[in-house]
Coordinates of C-alpha atoms and ligand atoms in Angstrom, one line a residue:
M36 CA 64.9 129.6 19.3
T37 CA 63.8 126.5 17.3
T38 CA 62.1 126.2 14.0
Y39 CA 59.8 123.3 13.4
A40 CA 59.2 122.2 9.8
C41 CA 56.0 120.4 9.2
A42 CA 54.3 119.0 6.1
H43 CA 50.9 120.5 7.1
A44 CA 49.5 122.8 9.8
V45 CA 46.1 124.3 10.7
T46 CA 46.6 128.0 11.0
P47 CA 44.0 130.8 11.1
E48 CA 44.2 130.6 7.2
G49 CA 43.1 127.0 7.3
L50 CA 45.0 123.8 6.4
V51 CA 48.3 124.8 4.8
D52 CA 51.2 122.8 3.5
D53 CA 55.0 123.2 4.1
V54 CA 54.9 125.4 7.2
A55 CA 57.8 126.6 9.4
I56 CA 56.8 127.4 13.0
E57 CA 59.4 129.3 14.9
V58 CA 59.3 129.0 18.7
D59 CA 61.2 131.4 21.0
D60 CA 61.0 131.1 24.7
G61 CA 57.7 129.2 24.7
I62 CA 56.0 131.6 22.3
I63 CA 55.4 131.2 18.6
S64 CA 57.5 134.0 17.0
S65 CA 56.6 133.4 13.4
V66 CA 54.6 131.1 11.1
T67 CA 55.8 131.1 7.5
R68 CA 55.3 129.0 4.4
G69 CA 58.1 126.9 2.9
L70 CA 60.4 124.4 4.5
P71 CA 63.4 125.9 6.1
V72 CA 66.8 124.3 6.6
G73 CA 69.5 125.1 9.1
P74 CA 71.0 124.1 12.4
D75 CA 68.0 125.2 14.5
V76 CA 65.4 123.4 12.3
V77 CA 63.6 120.3 13.6
D78 CA 61.9 118.4 10.8
L79 CA 58.7 116.9 12.1
G80 CA 58.1 115.0 8.9
D81 CA 54.7 114.0 7.5
V82 CA 52.6 115.4 10.3
T83 CA 49.8 117.9 10.6
V84 CA 50.4 120.3 13.4
V85 CA 47.3 121.7 15.1
P86 CA 46.9 124.1 18.1
G87 CA 46.9 122.3 21.5
F88 CA 43.5 121.1 22.5
V89 CA 41.6 123.0 25.2
D90 CA 39.2 120.8 27.2
M91 CA 36.8 122.9 29.2
H92 CA 35.0 120.0 30.8
V93 CA 36.9 117.1 32.2
H94 CA 36.7 115.3 35.6
G95 CA 39.9 113.2 35.5
G96 CA 41.8 110.5 33.7
G97 CA 44.5 107.8 34.0
S98 CA 42.8 106.7 37.3
Y99 CA 43.0 110.2 38.9
S100 CA 40.1 112.6 39.6
F101 CA 40.5 116.4 39.9
S102 CA 38.3 116.3 43.0
E103 CA 41.0 114.2 44.9
G104 CA 43.4 117.0 45.5
P105 CA 46.5 118.6 43.9
Q106 CA 48.6 115.4 43.4
A107 CA 45.9 113.5 41.7
A108 CA 44.9 116.6 39.7
T109 CA 48.5 117.0 38.4
R110 CA 48.5 113.4 37.3
A111 CA 45.1 113.7 35.6
A112 CA 46.3 116.8 33.7
A113 CA 49.5 114.9 32.7
F114 CA 47.4 112.0 31.4
H115 CA 45.4 114.3 29.1
L116 CA 48.5 116.2 28.0
Q117 CA 49.7 113.0 26.5
H118 CA 46.6 113.1 24.3
G119 CA 47.2 116.6 23.1
T120 CA 45.2 118.6 25.8
T121 CA 47.5 121.5 26.6
S122 CA 44.9 123.4 28.6
L123 CA 42.0 122.2 30.6
L124 CA 39.5 123.2 33.2
A125 CA 39.3 120.8 36.2
S126 CA 35.6 119.9 36.5
L127 CA 34.4 119.3 40.0
A128 CA 31.2 117.4 40.3
S129 CA 28.5 118.0 42.9
A130 CA 29.6 117.7 46.5
S131 CA 28.7 119.4 49.8
L132 CA 29.4 123.1 49.7
D133 CA 32.1 122.7 52.3
D134 CA 33.8 119.9 50.4
L135 CA 33.6 121.8 47.1
A136 CA 35.0 125.0 48.7
E137 CA 37.9 122.9 50.1
Q138 CA 38.6 121.4 46.7
T139 CA 38.9 124.8 45.2
V140 CA 41.3 126.0 47.9
Q141 CA 43.4 122.8 47.4
L142 CA 43.5 123.2 43.6
R143 CA 44.0 127.0 43.4
P144 CA 47.9 126.7 43.5
L145 CA 47.7 124.5 40.4
V146 CA 45.7 127.2 38.6
D147 CA 48.2 129.9 39.7
A148 CA 51.0 127.6 38.4
G149 CA 49.2 127.1 35.0
V150 CA 48.9 123.3 35.4
L151 CA 45.2 123.9 35.3
A152 CA 43.7 126.7 33.2
G153 CA 41.0 127.0 35.8
L154 CA 38.3 125.2 37.7
H155 CA 34.8 124.3 36.6
L156 CA 32.0 123.8 39.2
E157 CA 29.5 121.4 37.8
G158 CA 27.0 121.4 40.6
P159 CA 25.5 121.2 43.1
F160 CA 23.0 123.8 41.7
L161 CA 21.5 121.4 39.2
N162 CA 17.9 120.3 38.6
E163 CA 17.3 116.8 40.1
C164 CA 15.2 115.7 37.2
R165 CA 18.2 116.2 34.8
R166 CA 20.9 115.1 37.2
G167 CA 22.6 112.5 35.1
A168 CA 25.2 110.9 37.4
H169 CA 25.1 113.7 40.0
N170 CA 24.1 112.5 43.5
P171 CA 20.5 113.8 44.1
V172 CA 21.1 114.1 47.8
L173 CA 23.7 116.8 47.1
L174 CA 21.7 119.0 44.7
M175 CA 20.2 122.3 45.9
D176 CA 19.1 125.8 44.9
P177 CA 21.9 128.2 44.0
D178 CA 23.6 130.0 46.9
V179 CA 24.9 133.3 45.7
D180 CA 26.9 134.1 48.8
W181 CA 28.7 130.8 48.7
L182 CA 29.5 131.3 45.0
L183 CA 31.0 134.7 45.7
S184 CA 33.1 133.2 48.4
V185 CA 34.7 130.5 46.1
L186 CA 34.8 132.1 42.6
G187 CA 38.1 133.8 43.4
N188 CA 39.8 130.4 44.0
G189 CA 40.6 129.9 40.3
V190 CA 37.0 129.2 39.2
K191 CA 36.6 129.9 35.5
M192 CA 33.2 128.4 34.8
V193 CA 30.0 127.4 36.8
T194 CA 27.3 125.1 35.4
L195 CA 23.9 125.5 36.9
A196 CA 20.2 125.1 36.2
P197 CA 18.8 128.6 35.7
E198 CA 15.2 127.7 36.5
L199 CA 16.0 126.9 40.1
E200 CA 15.2 129.6 42.8
G201 CA 18.0 132.2 42.7
G202 CA 19.3 130.8 39.4
L203 CA 19.2 134.1 37.4
D204 CA 20.7 136.1 40.3
S205 CA 23.5 133.6 40.5
I206 CA 24.2 133.9 36.7
R207 CA 24.4 137.6 37.1
A208 CA 26.8 137.3 40.0
I209 CA 29.0 134.8 38.2
T210 CA 29.1 136.9 35.1
A211 CA 29.9 140.1 37.1
A212 CA 32.8 138.2 38.7
G213 CA 34.3 137.6 35.3
V214 CA 33.5 133.8 35.4
V215 CA 31.7 132.0 32.6
A216 CA 28.1 131.0 33.5
A217 CA 27.0 127.8 31.8
L218 CA 23.5 126.2 31.6
G219 CA 23.4 122.5 32.3
H220 CA 21.7 119.6 34.0
S221 CA 18.6 121.8 33.6
D222 CA 15.0 121.3 32.7
A223 CA 14.7 124.9 31.4
T224 CA 12.1 125.6 28.7
Y225 CA 13.1 127.5 25.6
E226 CA 11.9 130.8 27.2
Q227 CA 13.7 130.1 30.5
A228 CA 16.9 129.4 28.6
V229 CA 16.5 132.7 26.6
E230 CA 16.1 134.5 29.9
A231 CA 19.2 132.8 31.3
I232 CA 21.3 133.8 28.3
E233 CA 20.1 137.4 28.7
A234 CA 21.2 137.2 32.3
G235 CA 24.7 136.1 31.2
V236 CA 24.9 132.4 30.3
R237 CA 27.5 132.0 27.6
V238 CA 28.0 128.2 27.5
G239 CA 25.7 125.2 27.1
T240 CA 27.1 122.3 29.1
H241 CA 27.2 119.1 27.0
L242 CA 24.4 120.2 24.8
F243 CA 21.5 117.7 24.7
N244 CA 22.9 115.7 27.6
G245 CA 21.3 116.6 31.0
M246 CA 18.7 118.8 29.3
R247 CA 15.0 118.6 28.4
P248 CA 15.0 116.9 25.0
P249 CA 13.9 119.3 22.2
H250 CA 10.3 118.9 21.1
H251 CA 9.0 120.7 18.0
R252 CA 6.5 122.7 20.1
E253 CA 8.8 123.2 23.1
P254 CA 12.4 123.1 21.8
G255 CA 13.9 123.6 25.3
A256 CA 17.3 125.0 26.2
V257 CA 19.0 123.1 23.3
L258 CA 17.5 125.4 20.7
A259 CA 17.9 128.6 22.7
L260 CA 21.6 127.8 23.2
M261 CA 22.1 126.8 19.6
R262 CA 20.5 129.9 18.2
D263 CA 22.2 132.6 20.2
P264 CA 25.5 133.8 18.6
R265 CA 26.9 134.7 22.1
V266 CA 26.7 131.1 23.3
T267 CA 29.3 128.3 22.9
V268 CA 27.9 124.8 23.1
E269 CA 29.8 121.9 24.4
L270 CA 29.6 118.6 22.6
I271 CA 30.8 115.2 23.8
S272 CA 32.0 113.5 20.6
D273 CA 32.4 109.9 21.8
G274 CA 29.8 108.4 19.6
V275 CA 27.7 107.4 22.7
H276 CA 26.4 110.7 24.2
L277 CA 25.3 112.1 20.8
H278 CA 24.4 110.5 17.4
R279 CA 27.0 111.4 14.9
A280 CA 24.4 113.0 12.6
L281 CA 23.4 115.3 15.5
L282 CA 27.0 116.2 16.2
A283 CA 27.6 117.1 12.5
S284 CA 24.3 119.1 12.3
V285 CA 25.1 121.2 15.4
L286 CA 28.5 122.0 14.0
L287 CA 26.9 123.0 10.7
A288 CA 24.1 125.0 12.3
A289 CA 26.1 126.9 14.9
G290 CA 29.5 126.8 13.1
P291 CA 32.8 125.7 14.6
S292 CA 33.4 129.1 16.2
R293 CA 30.5 128.3 18.6
V294 CA 31.2 124.7 19.3
A295 CA 33.6 123.3 21.9
L296 CA 34.5 119.7 21.8
I297 CA 34.8 118.4 25.4
T298 CA 35.6 115.0 26.9
D299 CA 33.6 115.1 30.2
A300 CA 36.2 112.3 31.0
I301 CA 36.3 110.6 34.4
S302 CA 39.1 109.0 36.3
A303 CA 38.5 105.7 34.5
T304 CA 39.7 107.2 31.2
G305 CA 42.7 105.2 29.9
M306 CA 41.9 102.4 32.4
P307 CA 40.5 98.9 31.8
D308 CA 36.8 98.3 31.9
G309 CA 35.4 97.6 35.4
L310 CA 34.1 99.4 38.4
H311 CA 35.3 102.9 39.1
E312 CA 34.1 105.9 41.1
L313 CA 32.7 109.4 40.2
A314 CA 31.9 111.9 42.9
G315 CA 31.1 109.2 45.4
S316 CA 28.9 107.1 43.0
Q317 CA 29.9 103.7 41.6
V318 CA 30.5 103.7 37.9
R319 CA 30.7 100.7 35.7
V320 CA 32.8 101.0 32.5
T321 CA 31.9 98.5 29.7
D322 CA 33.6 98.7 26.3
G323 CA 34.7 102.2 27.3
V324 CA 31.2 103.4 28.1
A325 CA 30.8 104.8 31.7
E326 CA 27.4 104.4 33.4
L327 CA 26.2 104.5 36.9
A328 CA 26.4 101.0 38.3
D329 CA 22.6 100.7 38.4
G330 CA 22.5 101.5 34.7
S331 CA 20.3 104.6 35.2
S332 CA 22.5 107.1 33.5
L333 CA 25.7 107.7 31.5
A334 CA 28.4 108.8 33.9
G335 CA 30.8 111.0 32.0
S336 CA 33.0 109.4 29.4
T337 CA 36.3 107.7 28.9
L338 CA 37.1 110.1 26.0
T339 CA 40.3 111.9 25.2
M340 CA 40.5 115.0 23.0
D341 CA 42.5 113.2 20.3
D342 CA 39.7 110.6 20.1
A343 CA 37.1 113.4 20.2
L344 CA 38.8 115.0 17.2
R345 CA 38.9 111.7 15.3
N346 CA 35.3 110.9 16.1
T347 CA 34.2 114.3 14.9
V348 CA 36.1 113.9 11.6
N349 CA 34.5 110.5 11.2
A350 CA 31.1 112.1 11.6
D351 CA 31.9 114.0 8.3
V352 CA 32.8 117.3 10.0
P353 CA 35.6 119.0 8.0
F354 CA 39.0 118.5 9.7
V355 CA 39.7 122.2 10.1
D356 CA 36.2 122.8 11.7
A357 CA 36.9 119.9 14.2
V358 CA 40.3 121.5 15.1
V359 CA 38.7 124.9 15.7
A360 CA 36.1 123.2 18.0
A361 CA 38.8 121.3 19.8
S362 CA 41.2 124.3 20.4
T363 CA 40.3 127.7 19.1
T364 CA 36.7 128.1 20.3
P365 CA 37.1 126.8 23.8
A366 CA 40.2 129.0 24.3
R367 CA 38.3 132.1 23.2
T368 CA 35.2 131.1 25.3
L369 CA 37.4 130.9 28.4
G370 CA 39.2 134.1 27.7
L371 CA 42.5 132.3 27.1
H372 CA 43.6 134.8 24.5
D373 CA 47.2 133.7 24.5
R374 CA 46.5 130.3 23.0
G375 CA 44.1 128.4 20.7
S376 CA 45.7 129.1 17.3
I377 CA 49.0 128.7 15.6
A378 CA 49.9 132.3 15.2
A379 CA 52.8 134.6 16.1
G380 CA 52.7 135.9 19.6
L381 CA 50.7 133.0 21.0
R382 CA 51.8 130.3 23.4
A383 CA 53.5 127.4 21.6
D384 CA 50.9 124.8 22.4
L385 CA 51.1 122.4 19.5
V386 CA 50.0 118.8 18.7
A387 CA 51.6 116.9 15.8
L388 CA 49.2 114.4 14.3
D389 CA 50.1 111.5 11.9
P390 CA 48.0 110.9 8.7
E391 CA 45.5 108.9 10.8
F392 CA 45.2 111.9 13.2
R393 CA 47.0 110.0 16.0
V394 CA 49.1 112.0 18.4
R395 CA 52.8 111.9 17.5
A396 CA 54.1 114.7 19.7
V397 CA 52.8 117.4 22.0
M398 CA 54.3 120.7 22.9
Q399 CA 53.1 122.8 25.8
A400 CA 54.4 126.4 26.0
G401 CA 57.3 125.4 23.9
T402 CA 58.3 122.3 25.9
L403 CA 58.1 119.0 24.2
V404 CA 56.1 116.8 26.6
T405 CA 55.5 113.6 24.5
N406 CA 57.9 111.6 22.5
P407 CA 56.4 109.9 19.5
S408 CA 56.8 106.3 20.6
E409 CA 55.1 107.0 23.9
A410 CA 52.3 108.8 22.3
Q411 CA 51.7 105.9 19.9
V412 CA 51.4 103.5 22.9
N413 CA 49.0 105.8 24.7
S414 CA 46.7 106.8 21.8
Ligands
ZN171 ZN1 30.8 116.7 33.6

């Protein structure tokens, strides 16, 4: 058993000072006020400890892509762990049904081992007119039988366009299997999106991006997703995909308990600018912005969750709200009830931030995975 003394921490009560977090066998055994002393006390100093980040939409990082198999996936997860992401869904972009099924089979052992919190299928059941960086050749109408054959391989979330033929039936099948149905890369109208939510959609995939832009007479899926209290909306807080005013407004309107900050990061994350690859398409990264090489679309991001948190705070979102959106809400949305907050009985997934909100240390299930000097270099 070890007790961590920290100057500040974000707990379910909010931002509190002088907190002792007791960790026993990977689990938080108590959270108390006041700074303890004793042989088992580790003083973390002037840091703010927040719950480990949960990224429910990420394709890769550190030059590795989750679609490249278990070894690359392990390294991509390790890259994001250095940035405070203690749980993530490995997002698999559109591919042929055979290739995608094979990817899920390959990655399933990592889900069973807890290296990945699950898999996220982003495609190929997407609307071509809102495809973003997805290869149009691969897109198709939803295939319920295929979905049922792969969901058991550790799949936790499926993004699809509900307006496609078979879309609503697929949403019902996904939901009945205990998997999260997400609306994304969709041209759904407001009414179609309302219908999709009734059928079971509980997540809006990178709200605004890959969707019909809201119009005051046809507000599209964006408003349907924002207004329904059952839905969590993903936001890419990189300052590129969304204007900071929009980011702050969505957090204010929906509240942090319904917003999940995501990275949508690709393998190029943490790598120098230049040419990279995403699901078979060439991607050019310029000043950290990833676009298809022909410039026709953004192609994911090079964001990490610590940057997402800082960008959100810089958009004038209260710090505690940003933390809830980075950790607590995505954990709850994915049914990861053993994590997402600093509270007794939960997994000891902790991130210590310096006064500038840079990562100083990361703990995953009670194991310290980052030393401060390393984190400084990587952040
Ligand atoms: Zn994505």
